[in-house]
GROMACS .gro file of C-alpha atoms in nm:
model
  271
    1MET     CA    1  -1.685  -1.650   2.020
    2THR     CA    2  -1.709  -1.868   1.714
    3THR     CA    3  -1.566  -2.215   1.766
    4LEU     CA    4  -1.245  -2.367   1.634
    5ASP     CA    5  -1.061  -2.693   1.685
    6PRO     CA    6  -1.028  -2.766   1.975
    7VAL     CA    7  -1.242  -2.484   2.121
    8ASN     CA    8  -1.590  -2.596   2.224
    9ALA     CA    9  -1.864  -2.340   2.156
   10LYS     CA   10  -2.072  -2.498   2.433
   11ALA     CA   11  -1.802  -2.397   2.682
   12TRP     CA   12  -1.895  -2.030   2.661
   13SER     CA   13  -2.074  -1.909   2.974
   14PRO     CA   14  -2.264  -1.579   2.940
   15SER     CA   15  -2.244  -1.524   3.316
   16LEU     CA   16  -1.865  -1.576   3.331
   17TYR     CA   17  -1.825  -1.365   3.018
   18GLY     CA   18  -2.030  -1.087   3.176
   19THR     CA   19  -1.818  -1.094   3.492
   20HIS     CA   20  -1.469  -1.137   3.349
   21GLY     CA   21  -1.500  -1.015   2.990
   22HIS     CA   22  -1.738  -0.721   2.982
   23PHE     CA   23  -1.449  -0.498   2.873
   24VAL     CA   24  -1.477  -0.668   2.531
   25HIS     CA   25  -1.785  -0.464   2.438
   26SER     CA   26  -1.719  -0.157   2.655
   27LYS     CA   27  -1.726   0.181   2.483
   28GLN     CA   28  -1.367   0.239   2.594
   29HIS     CA   29  -1.246  -0.060   2.395
   30THR     CA   30  -1.489  -0.049   2.101
   31ASN     CA   31  -1.516   0.320   2.012
   32ALA     CA   32  -1.219   0.291   1.775
   33ILE     CA   33  -1.353  -0.001   1.571
   34VAL     CA   34  -1.709   0.137   1.573
   35GLY     CA   35  -1.560   0.461   1.443
   36LEU     CA   36  -1.405   0.268   1.154
   37LEU     CA   37  -1.740   0.095   1.096
   38ASP     CA   38  -1.901   0.441   1.064
   39PRO     CA   39  -2.259   0.315   1.118
   40GLN     CA   40  -2.520   0.490   0.903
   41PRO     CA   41  -2.902   0.487   0.930
   42THR     CA   42  -2.927   0.307   0.595
   43ASP     CA   43  -2.687   0.026   0.690
   44ARG     CA   44  -2.781  -0.340   0.698
   45ILE     CA   45  -2.502  -0.495   0.906
   46PHE     CA   46  -2.395  -0.857   0.952
   47ASP     CA   47  -2.234  -0.895   1.298
   48LEU     CA   48  -1.995  -1.192   1.279
   49GLY     CA   49  -1.931  -1.344   1.622
   50CYS     CA   50  -2.177  -1.121   1.807
   51GLY     CA   51  -2.137  -1.288   2.147
   52ASP     CA   52  -2.384  -1.163   2.406
   53GLY     CA   53  -2.523  -0.895   2.175
   54LYS     CA   54  -2.432  -0.595   2.388
   55LEU     CA   55  -2.239  -0.423   2.110
   56THR     CA   56  -2.492  -0.538   1.849
   57LYS     CA   57  -2.762  -0.356   2.045
   58ARG     CA   58  -2.562  -0.032   2.048
   59LEU     CA   59  -2.548  -0.029   1.669
   60VAL     CA   60  -2.925   0.015   1.671
   61THR     CA   61  -2.985   0.217   1.988
   62ASP     CA   62  -2.687   0.454   1.961
   63TYR     CA   63  -2.637   0.475   1.583
   64ASN     CA   64  -2.985   0.397   1.449
   65VAL     CA   65  -2.868   0.158   1.177
   66ARG     CA   66  -3.143   0.007   0.966
   67SER     CA   67  -3.097  -0.352   1.087
   68VAL     CA   68  -2.842  -0.601   1.219
   69VAL     CA   69  -2.812  -0.979   1.191
   70GLY     CA   70  -2.592  -1.122   1.466
   71VAL     CA   71  -2.446  -1.472   1.444
   72ASP     CA   72  -2.234  -1.675   1.684
   73ALA     CA   73  -2.140  -2.041   1.721
   74SER     CA   74  -2.237  -2.044   2.090
   75ALA     CA   75  -2.605  -2.117   2.156
   76PRO     CA   76  -2.586  -1.989   2.518
   77MET     CA   77  -2.439  -1.660   2.397
   78ILE     CA   78  -2.710  -1.623   2.133
   79GLU     CA   79  -2.978  -1.680   2.397
   80ALA     CA   80  -2.813  -1.411   2.611
   81ALA     CA   81  -2.805  -1.179   2.309
   82LYS     CA   82  -3.176  -1.231   2.242
   83ALA     CA   83  -3.252  -1.147   2.606
   84ALA     CA   84  -3.030  -0.837   2.600
   85CYS     CA   85  -3.191  -0.712   2.278
   86LYS     CA   86  -3.551  -0.819   2.343
   87ASP     CA   87  -3.712  -0.494   2.225
   88GLU     CA   88  -3.496  -0.470   1.914
   89VAL     CA   89  -3.562  -0.834   1.825
   90GLU     CA   90  -3.937  -0.785   1.866
   91SER     CA   91  -3.928  -0.478   1.643
   92GLY     CA   92  -3.735  -0.665   1.373
   93ARG     CA   93  -3.434  -0.433   1.388
   94ILE     CA   94  -3.208  -0.714   1.515
   95SER     CA   95  -3.214  -1.089   1.459
   96PHE     CA   96  -2.981  -1.353   1.599
   97GLU     CA   97  -2.885  -1.699   1.483
   98VAL     CA   98  -2.653  -1.976   1.599
   99LEU     CA   99  -2.408  -1.998   1.310
  100ASP     CA  100  -2.037  -2.078   1.300
  101GLY     CA  101  -1.815  -1.833   1.117
  102PHE     CA  102  -1.680  -2.117   0.903
  103ASP     CA  103  -2.032  -2.188   0.773
  104VAL     CA  104  -2.147  -1.837   0.679
  105GLU     CA  105  -2.053  -1.882   0.311
  106LYS     CA  106  -2.302  -2.171   0.281
  107SER     CA  107  -2.574  -2.018   0.498
  108LYS     CA  108  -2.904  -1.858   0.401
  109TRP     CA  109  -2.735  -1.518   0.437
  110ALA     CA  110  -2.505  -1.574   0.138
  111GLY     CA  111  -2.616  -1.340  -0.139
  112GLU     CA  112  -2.823  -1.120   0.095
  113GLY     CA  113  -2.628  -0.808   0.003
  114PHE     CA  114  -2.547  -0.659   0.343
  115ASP     CA  115  -2.386  -0.316   0.339
  116LYS     CA  116  -2.125  -0.407   0.599
  117VAL     CA  117  -1.984  -0.709   0.781
  118PHE     CA  118  -1.869  -0.617   1.131
  119SER     CA  119  -1.671  -0.831   1.373
  120ASN     CA  120  -1.529  -0.741   1.713
  121ALA     CA  121  -1.310  -0.972   1.923
  122ALA     CA  122  -1.421  -1.286   1.743
  123ILE     CA  123  -1.210  -1.376   1.439
  124HIS     CA  124  -0.912  -1.487   1.648
  125TRP     CA  125  -1.128  -1.779   1.766
  126MET     CA  126  -1.179  -1.890   1.403
  127LYS     CA  127  -0.839  -2.051   1.361
  128ARG     CA  128  -0.921  -2.371   1.174
  129ASP     CA  129  -0.994  -2.198   0.843
  130PRO     CA  130  -0.962  -1.817   0.847
  131VAL     CA  131  -1.004  -1.803   0.470
  132ALA     CA  132  -1.348  -1.966   0.499
  133VAL     CA  133  -1.441  -1.683   0.734
  134ILE     CA  134  -1.323  -1.427   0.479
  135ARG     CA  135  -1.518  -1.604   0.204
  136GLY     CA  136  -1.826  -1.593   0.425
  137ALA     CA  137  -1.793  -1.219   0.475
  138HIS     CA  138  -1.751  -1.180   0.099
  139LYS     CA  139  -2.059  -1.391   0.024
  140VAL     CA  140  -2.301  -1.194   0.244
  141LEU     CA  141  -2.190  -0.847   0.129
  142LYS     CA  142  -2.323  -0.645  -0.161
  143SER     CA  143  -2.080  -0.549  -0.436
  144GLY     CA  144  -1.848  -0.285  -0.292
  145GLY     CA  145  -1.961  -0.363   0.063
  146SER     CA  146  -1.725  -0.321   0.357
  147PHE     CA  147  -1.566  -0.573   0.594
  148ILE     CA  148  -1.467  -0.404   0.920
  149ALA     CA  149  -1.310  -0.610   1.197
  150GLU     CA  150  -1.100  -0.595   1.510
  151PHE     CA  151  -0.951  -0.904   1.671
  152GLY     CA  152  -0.631  -1.035   1.826
  153GLY     CA  153  -0.320  -0.945   1.629
  154HIS     CA  154   0.036  -1.076   1.633
  155GLY     CA  155   0.173  -1.066   1.988
  156ASN     CA  156  -0.169  -1.062   2.155
  157ILE     CA  157  -0.160  -1.176   2.522
  158ALA     CA  158   0.187  -1.317   2.456
  159CYS     CA  159   0.284  -1.350   2.822
  160VAL     CA  160  -0.020  -1.559   2.918
  161HIS     CA  161   0.000  -1.769   2.603
  162ALA     CA  162   0.367  -1.848   2.659
  163ALA     CA  163   0.292  -1.953   3.018
  164LEU     CA  164  -0.001  -2.170   2.909
  165VAL     CA  165   0.200  -2.343   2.636
  166ALA     CA  166   0.483  -2.406   2.882
  167ALA     CA  167   0.239  -2.555   3.136
  168LEU     CA  168   0.101  -2.793   2.874
  169LYS     CA  169   0.449  -2.897   2.761
  170ARG     CA  170   0.545  -2.978   3.121
  171ARG     CA  171   0.253  -3.221   3.116
  172ASN     CA  172   0.362  -3.372   2.784
  173VAL     CA  173   0.057  -3.248   2.596
  174PRO     CA  174   0.140  -3.312   2.229
  175ASP     CA  175   0.152  -3.011   1.997
  176ALA     CA  176   0.082  -2.771   2.282
  177GLU     CA  177   0.121  -2.475   2.046
  178LYS     CA  178  -0.186  -2.581   1.845
  179HIS     CA  179  -0.402  -2.438   2.123
  180MET     CA  180  -0.285  -2.089   2.031
  181LEU     CA  181  -0.549  -1.876   1.862
  182PHE     CA  182  -0.531  -1.689   1.530
  183PHE     CA  183  -0.325  -1.373   1.583
  184PRO     CA  184  -0.199  -1.265   1.238
  185THR     CA  185   0.029  -0.985   1.125
  186THR     CA  186  -0.115  -0.720   0.895
  187ASN     CA  187   0.090  -0.852   0.602
  188TYR     CA  188  -0.032  -1.208   0.647
  189TYR     CA  189  -0.397  -1.110   0.684
  190ALA     CA  190  -0.375  -0.880   0.381
  191LYS     CA  191  -0.258  -1.181   0.176
  192LEU     CA  192  -0.558  -1.384   0.296
  193LEU     CA  193  -0.795  -1.100   0.208
  194GLU     CA  194  -0.649  -1.023  -0.134
  195PRO     CA  195  -0.844  -1.273  -0.352
  196TYR     CA  196  -1.176  -1.145  -0.217
  197PHE     CA  197  -1.126  -0.791  -0.084
  198SER     CA  198  -0.926  -0.476  -0.144
  199PRO     CA  199  -0.771  -0.395   0.195
  200ILE     CA  200  -0.774  -0.020   0.260
  201HIS     CA  201  -0.675  -0.014   0.627
  202LEU     CA  202  -0.482  -0.264   0.837
  203GLU     CA  203  -0.304  -0.175   1.159
  204ILE     CA  204  -0.166  -0.342   1.469
  205VAL     CA  205  -0.255  -0.159   1.790
  206PRO     CA  206  -0.114  -0.244   2.136
  207ARG     CA  207  -0.397  -0.213   2.388
  208PRO     CA  208  -0.299  -0.289   2.750
  209THR     CA  209  -0.624  -0.397   2.914
  210LEU     CA  210  -0.714  -0.378   3.282
  211LEU     CA  211  -0.894  -0.694   3.391
  212PRO     CA  212  -1.218  -0.644   3.586
  213THR     CA  213  -1.123  -0.925   3.828
  214ASP     CA  214  -0.796  -1.120   3.822
  215LEU     CA  215  -0.608  -1.355   3.594
  216ASN     CA  216  -0.790  -1.661   3.730
  217GLY     CA  217  -1.120  -1.511   3.621
  218TRP     CA  218  -0.983  -1.442   3.275
  219LEU     CA  219  -0.843  -1.795   3.245
  220SER     CA  220  -1.179  -1.944   3.344
  221SER     CA  221  -1.353  -1.750   3.067
  222PHE     CA  222  -1.101  -1.729   2.783
  223ALA     CA  223  -0.852  -2.014   2.823
  224THR     CA  224  -1.076  -2.320   2.840
  225HIS     CA  225  -0.925  -2.445   2.511
  226PHE     CA  226  -0.592  -2.474   2.694
  227LEU     CA  227  -0.730  -2.604   3.023
  228GLU     CA  228  -0.938  -2.877   2.857
  229ALA     CA  229  -0.615  -3.025   2.716
  230VAL     CA  230  -0.520  -3.151   3.064
  231PRO     CA  231  -0.713  -3.369   3.311
  232GLU     CA  232  -0.959  -3.179   3.528
  233SER     CA  233  -0.750  -3.265   3.835
  234GLU     CA  234  -0.457  -3.069   3.686
  235ARG     CA  235  -0.638  -2.755   3.574
  236GLU     CA  236  -0.608  -2.569   3.903
  237ASN     CA  237  -0.235  -2.639   3.905
  238VAL     CA  238  -0.207  -2.500   3.552
  239ARG     CA  239  -0.389  -2.183   3.656
  240LYS     CA  240  -0.160  -2.147   3.958
  241GLU     CA  241   0.154  -2.187   3.747
  242VAL     CA  242   0.035  -1.934   3.490
  243ASN     CA  243  -0.046  -1.686   3.767
  244GLU     CA  244   0.298  -1.727   3.922
  245GLU     CA  245   0.480  -1.686   3.590
  246CYS     CA  246   0.280  -1.385   3.471
  247LYS     CA  247   0.237  -1.192   3.795
  248PRO     CA  248   0.578  -1.015   3.786
  249VAL     CA  249   0.500  -0.891   3.433
  250LEU     CA  250   0.124  -0.826   3.431
  251CYS     CA  251   0.024  -0.737   3.789
  252ASP     CA  252   0.087  -0.377   3.897
  253ASP     CA  253   0.185  -0.239   4.238
  254GLU     CA  254  -0.181  -0.208   4.336
  255GLY     CA  255  -0.257  -0.572   4.261
  256ARG     CA  256  -0.438  -0.500   3.934
  257TRP     CA  257  -0.387  -0.728   3.635
  258TRP     CA  258  -0.316  -0.576   3.293
  259LEU     CA  259  -0.313  -0.808   2.992
  260ASP     CA  260  -0.091  -0.729   2.696
  261TYR     CA  261  -0.369  -0.715   2.438
  262VAL     CA  262  -0.266  -0.638   2.079
  263ARG     CA  263  -0.538  -0.581   1.820
  264ILE     CA  264  -0.548  -0.591   1.444
  265ARG     CA  265  -0.798  -0.354   1.283
  266VAL     CA  266  -0.917  -0.413   0.930
  267ILE     CA  267  -1.120  -0.229   0.668
  268ALA     CA  268  -1.156  -0.403   0.333
  269ILE     CA  269  -1.387  -0.356   0.035
  270LYS     CA  270  -1.549  -0.646  -0.149
  271LYS     CA  271  -1.406  -0.698  -0.496
   0.00000   0.00000   0.00000
């Protein structure tokens, strides 16, 4: 949920996210990356791009980690996270802060010596300077600390992205491709990590994902950076065109929408 150019962090709606994107923190879709995180009772964890805090809370309630600091660029999402984790915040086990992933390296958390930096479904939003995000993770970790992340990998939601780019080009939006998010290959991300971390696990994992509502709901929550590139009067037409182009590929015989999610999973150790 951390912002990038031209994504607007203020555009995130906790209510829309809860309706159309709750699969992001569901156990079904996070058990794998939490397994790689391997939470321990002694862990102090920095949750980069924590969103609404639902997964952050589980690190304490289900795995009894020592403490978690959750940061996100979206103030509305941080307020939702504080509400969702009220008891844990009051006890001091969890704290939340509005902080962009690009700014972590210069924040008060630099040098704090966290055991692990964890990030789920967030780093693909941090397109403007992914190396700054890596430097931030490096800065907040102790020597030998772990960076564990899952986010969109190469080929993620390719069908929808192709349809969105085509819709923008039909409207003569310049550089329509710049609205794509950061979906790297394992080789490319390993090269970005190398000056700061020793990568020990990188994989690309196809993960077809059943939407809780329909494609319009998903577009309203996760494609605002595309839709805001056209006049408001045109946005419904863009959504309609994307639906029409993607339906033969992504909608099954029962009318359910499956998005072609592809994830990159990363474990790296601070040098």
